[in-house]
PDB file of C-alpha atoms in Angstrom:
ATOM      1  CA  UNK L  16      97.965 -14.338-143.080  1.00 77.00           C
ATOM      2  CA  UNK L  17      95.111 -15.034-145.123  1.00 84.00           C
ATOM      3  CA  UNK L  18      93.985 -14.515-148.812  1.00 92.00           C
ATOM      4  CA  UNK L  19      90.660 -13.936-149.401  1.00 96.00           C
ATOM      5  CA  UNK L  20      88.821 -14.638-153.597  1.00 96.00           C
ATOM      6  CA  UNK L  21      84.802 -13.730-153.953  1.00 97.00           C
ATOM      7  CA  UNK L  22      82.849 -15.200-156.583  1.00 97.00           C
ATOM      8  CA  UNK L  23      79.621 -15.521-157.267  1.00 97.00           C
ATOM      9  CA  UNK L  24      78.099 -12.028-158.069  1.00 97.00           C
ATOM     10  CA  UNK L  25      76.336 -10.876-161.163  1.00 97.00           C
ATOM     11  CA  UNK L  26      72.758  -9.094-162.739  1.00 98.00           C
ATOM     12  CA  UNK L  27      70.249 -10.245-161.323  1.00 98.00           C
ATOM     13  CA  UNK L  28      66.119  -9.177-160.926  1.00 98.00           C
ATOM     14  CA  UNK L  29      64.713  -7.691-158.324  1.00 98.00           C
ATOM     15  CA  UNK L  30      63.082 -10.795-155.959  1.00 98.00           C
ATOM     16  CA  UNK L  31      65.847 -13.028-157.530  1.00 98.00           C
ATOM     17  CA  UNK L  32      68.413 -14.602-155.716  1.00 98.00           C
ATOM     18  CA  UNK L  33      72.268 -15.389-155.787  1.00 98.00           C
ATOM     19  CA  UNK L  34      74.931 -16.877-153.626  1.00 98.00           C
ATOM     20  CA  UNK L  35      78.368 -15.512-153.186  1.00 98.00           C
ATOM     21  CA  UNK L  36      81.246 -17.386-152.239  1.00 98.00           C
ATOM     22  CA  UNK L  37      84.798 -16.437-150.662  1.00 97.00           C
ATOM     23  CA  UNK L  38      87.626 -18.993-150.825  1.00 97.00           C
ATOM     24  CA  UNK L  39      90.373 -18.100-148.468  1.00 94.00           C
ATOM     25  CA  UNK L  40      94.101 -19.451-147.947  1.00 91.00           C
ATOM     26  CA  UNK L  41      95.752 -20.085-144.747  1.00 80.00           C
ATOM     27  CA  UNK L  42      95.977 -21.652-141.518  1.00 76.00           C
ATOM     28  CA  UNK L  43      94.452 -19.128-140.339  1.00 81.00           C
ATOM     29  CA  UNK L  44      90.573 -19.413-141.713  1.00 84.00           C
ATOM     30  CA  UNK L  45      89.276 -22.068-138.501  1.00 83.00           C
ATOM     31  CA  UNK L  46      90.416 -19.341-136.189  1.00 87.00           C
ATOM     32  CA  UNK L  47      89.145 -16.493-138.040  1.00 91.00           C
ATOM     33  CA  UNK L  48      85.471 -14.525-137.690  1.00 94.00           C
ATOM     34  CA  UNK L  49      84.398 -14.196-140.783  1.00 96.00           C
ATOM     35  CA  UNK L  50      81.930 -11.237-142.664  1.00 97.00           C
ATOM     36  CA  UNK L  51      80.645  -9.857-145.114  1.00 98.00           C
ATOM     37  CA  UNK L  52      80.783  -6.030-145.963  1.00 98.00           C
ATOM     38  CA  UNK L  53      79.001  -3.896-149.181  1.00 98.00           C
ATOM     39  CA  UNK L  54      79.645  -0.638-151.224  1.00 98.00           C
ATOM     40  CA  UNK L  55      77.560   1.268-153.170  1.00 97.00           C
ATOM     41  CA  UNK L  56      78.836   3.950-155.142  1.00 94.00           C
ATOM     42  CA  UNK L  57      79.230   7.255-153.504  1.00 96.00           C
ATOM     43  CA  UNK L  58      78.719   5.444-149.972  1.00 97.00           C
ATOM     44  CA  UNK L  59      80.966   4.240-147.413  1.00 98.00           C
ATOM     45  CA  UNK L  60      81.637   0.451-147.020  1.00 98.00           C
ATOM     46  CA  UNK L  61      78.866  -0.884-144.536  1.00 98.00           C
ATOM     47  CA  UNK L  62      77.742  -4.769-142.663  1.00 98.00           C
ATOM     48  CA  UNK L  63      75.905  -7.220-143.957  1.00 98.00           C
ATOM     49  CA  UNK L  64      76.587 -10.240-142.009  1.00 98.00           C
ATOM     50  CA  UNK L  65      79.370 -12.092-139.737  1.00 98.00           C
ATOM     51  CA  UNK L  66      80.120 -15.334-138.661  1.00 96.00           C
ATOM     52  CA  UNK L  67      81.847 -16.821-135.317  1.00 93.00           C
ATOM     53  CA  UNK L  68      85.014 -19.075-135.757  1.00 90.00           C
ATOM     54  CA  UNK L  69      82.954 -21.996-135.153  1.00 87.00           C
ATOM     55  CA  UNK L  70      80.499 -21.108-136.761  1.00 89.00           C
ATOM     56  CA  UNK L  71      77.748 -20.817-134.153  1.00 90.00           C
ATOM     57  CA  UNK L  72      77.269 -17.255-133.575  1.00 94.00           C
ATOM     58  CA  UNK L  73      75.849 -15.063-136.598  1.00 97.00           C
ATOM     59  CA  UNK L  74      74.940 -11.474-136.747  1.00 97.00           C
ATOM     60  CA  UNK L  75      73.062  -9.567-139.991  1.00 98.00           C
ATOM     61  CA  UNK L  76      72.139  -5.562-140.719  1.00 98.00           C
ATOM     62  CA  UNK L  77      68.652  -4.938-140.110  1.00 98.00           C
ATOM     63  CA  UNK L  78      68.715  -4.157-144.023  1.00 98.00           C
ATOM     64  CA  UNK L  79      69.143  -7.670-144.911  1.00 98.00           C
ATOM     65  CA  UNK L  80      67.843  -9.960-141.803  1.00 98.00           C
ATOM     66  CA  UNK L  81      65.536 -12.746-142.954  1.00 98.00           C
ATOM     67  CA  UNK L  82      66.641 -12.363-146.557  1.00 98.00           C
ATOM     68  CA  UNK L  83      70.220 -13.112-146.291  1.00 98.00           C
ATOM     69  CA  UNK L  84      72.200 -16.330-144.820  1.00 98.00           C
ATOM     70  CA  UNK L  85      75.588 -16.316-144.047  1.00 98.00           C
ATOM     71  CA  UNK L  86      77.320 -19.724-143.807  1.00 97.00           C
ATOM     72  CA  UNK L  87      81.367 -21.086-142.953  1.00 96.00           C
ATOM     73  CA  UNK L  88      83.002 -24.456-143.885  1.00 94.00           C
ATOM     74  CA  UNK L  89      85.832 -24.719-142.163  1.00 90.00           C
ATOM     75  CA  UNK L  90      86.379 -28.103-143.561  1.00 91.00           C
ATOM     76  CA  UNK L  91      86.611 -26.130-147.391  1.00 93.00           C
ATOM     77  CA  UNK L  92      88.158 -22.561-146.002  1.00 94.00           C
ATOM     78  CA  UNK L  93      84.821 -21.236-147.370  1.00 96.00           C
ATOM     79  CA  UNK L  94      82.224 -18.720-146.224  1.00 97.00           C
ATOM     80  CA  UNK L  95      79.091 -17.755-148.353  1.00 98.00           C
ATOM     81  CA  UNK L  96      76.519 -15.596-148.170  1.00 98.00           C
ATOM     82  CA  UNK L  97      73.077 -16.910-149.578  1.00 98.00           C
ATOM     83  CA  UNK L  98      70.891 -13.469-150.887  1.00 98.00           C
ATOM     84  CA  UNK L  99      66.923 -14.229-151.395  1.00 98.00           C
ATOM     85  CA  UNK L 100      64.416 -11.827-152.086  1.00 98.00           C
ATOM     86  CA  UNK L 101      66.941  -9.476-153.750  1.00 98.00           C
ATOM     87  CA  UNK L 102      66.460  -5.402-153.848  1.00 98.00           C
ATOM     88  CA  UNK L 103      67.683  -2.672-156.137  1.00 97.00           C
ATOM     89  CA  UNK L 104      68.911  -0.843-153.273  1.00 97.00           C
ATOM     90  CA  UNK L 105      71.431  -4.344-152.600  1.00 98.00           C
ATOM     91  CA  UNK L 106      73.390  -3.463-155.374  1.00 98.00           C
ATOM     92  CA  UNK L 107      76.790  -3.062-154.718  1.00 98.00           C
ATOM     93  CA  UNK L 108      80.580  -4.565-154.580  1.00 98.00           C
ATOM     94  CA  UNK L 109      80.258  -7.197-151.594  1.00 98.00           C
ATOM     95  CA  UNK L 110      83.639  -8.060-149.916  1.00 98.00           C
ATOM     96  CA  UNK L 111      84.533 -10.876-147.501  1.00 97.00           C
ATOM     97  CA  UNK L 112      86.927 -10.234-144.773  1.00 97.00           C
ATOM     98  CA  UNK L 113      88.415 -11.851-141.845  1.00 95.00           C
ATOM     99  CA  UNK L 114      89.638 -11.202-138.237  1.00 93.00           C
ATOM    100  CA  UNK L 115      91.872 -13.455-136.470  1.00 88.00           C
ATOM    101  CA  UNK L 116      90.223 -13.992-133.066  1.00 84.00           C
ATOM    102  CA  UNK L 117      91.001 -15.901-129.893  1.00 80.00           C
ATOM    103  CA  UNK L 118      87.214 -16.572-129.008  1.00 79.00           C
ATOM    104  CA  UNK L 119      83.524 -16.605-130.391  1.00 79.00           C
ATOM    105  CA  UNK L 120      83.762 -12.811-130.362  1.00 86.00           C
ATOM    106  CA  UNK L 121      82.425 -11.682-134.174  1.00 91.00           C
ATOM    107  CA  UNK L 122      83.374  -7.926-135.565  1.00 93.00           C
ATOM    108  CA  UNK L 123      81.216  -6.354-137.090  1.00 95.00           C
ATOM    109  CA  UNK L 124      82.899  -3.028-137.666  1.00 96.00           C
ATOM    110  CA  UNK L 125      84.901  -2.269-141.209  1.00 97.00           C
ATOM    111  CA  UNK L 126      87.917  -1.428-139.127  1.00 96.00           C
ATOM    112  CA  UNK L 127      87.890  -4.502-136.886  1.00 95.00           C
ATOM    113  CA  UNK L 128      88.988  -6.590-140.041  1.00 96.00           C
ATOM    114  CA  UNK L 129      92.830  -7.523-140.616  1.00 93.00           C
ATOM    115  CA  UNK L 130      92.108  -9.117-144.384  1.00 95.00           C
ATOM    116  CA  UNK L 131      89.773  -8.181-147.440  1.00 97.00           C
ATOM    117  CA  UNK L 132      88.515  -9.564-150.905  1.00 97.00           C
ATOM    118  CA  UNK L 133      88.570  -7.745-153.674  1.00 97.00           C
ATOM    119  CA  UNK L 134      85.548  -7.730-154.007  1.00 97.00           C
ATOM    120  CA  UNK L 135      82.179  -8.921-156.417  1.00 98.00           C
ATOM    121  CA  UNK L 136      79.755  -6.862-157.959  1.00 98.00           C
ATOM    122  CA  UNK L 137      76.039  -7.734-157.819  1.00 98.00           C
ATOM    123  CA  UNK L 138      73.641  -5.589-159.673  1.00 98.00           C
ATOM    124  CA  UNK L 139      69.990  -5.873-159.114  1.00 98.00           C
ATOM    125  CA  UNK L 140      67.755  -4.258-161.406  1.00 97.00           C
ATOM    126  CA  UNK L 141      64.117  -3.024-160.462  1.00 94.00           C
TER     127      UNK L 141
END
């Protein structure tokens, strides 16, 4: 089992940056893949980026390659997503998740994830 809390989000300007954070609890989080998902309103929930269990493997949408960085501390149960060179069209609620898995094999799917956040708004205005 593991709990998942974001943090970080908030209003930001377009070009701006911010960097969310997701604190999870659990003995589960060093053998866990790790991502983050988005939702705008009136869209479905869609990838943004996912990290191995170790840590080494890391996969981003084509929307947000080069801009964002995902990151895992295994040491702290913490993953974070660093966002530069923000857009209006990145607004949305961002959610962590996590997917127990037995090797460096890293979802990327919505439905491939066992446990969510609840989620962090970040707003980006043009």
């Amino acid at each position: 089992q593991v709990q998942l809390v974001e943090s970080g989000g908030g209003l930001v300007q377009a070009g701006e940056s911010l960097r969310l954070s997701c604190v999870a609890s659990g003995r589960a989080f060093s053998r866990s893949s790790l991502g983050w998902f988005r939702q705008a309103p009136g869209k479905e929930r869609e990838f943004v980026a996912a990290v191995s269990r170790g840590g080494g493997t890391t996969y981003y949408a084509d929307s947000v390659k080069g801009r964002f960085t995902i990151s895992r501390d295994n040491a702290k149960n913490t993953v974070s997503l660093q966002m530069n060179g923000l857009r209006p069209e990145d607004t949305a609620v961002y959610y962590c998740a996590a997917k127990s898995t037995i090797n460096t094999y890293t979802p990327r799917r919505v439905d491939e994830y066992d446990y969510w956040g609840q989620g962090t708004q970040v707003t980006v205005s043009s």
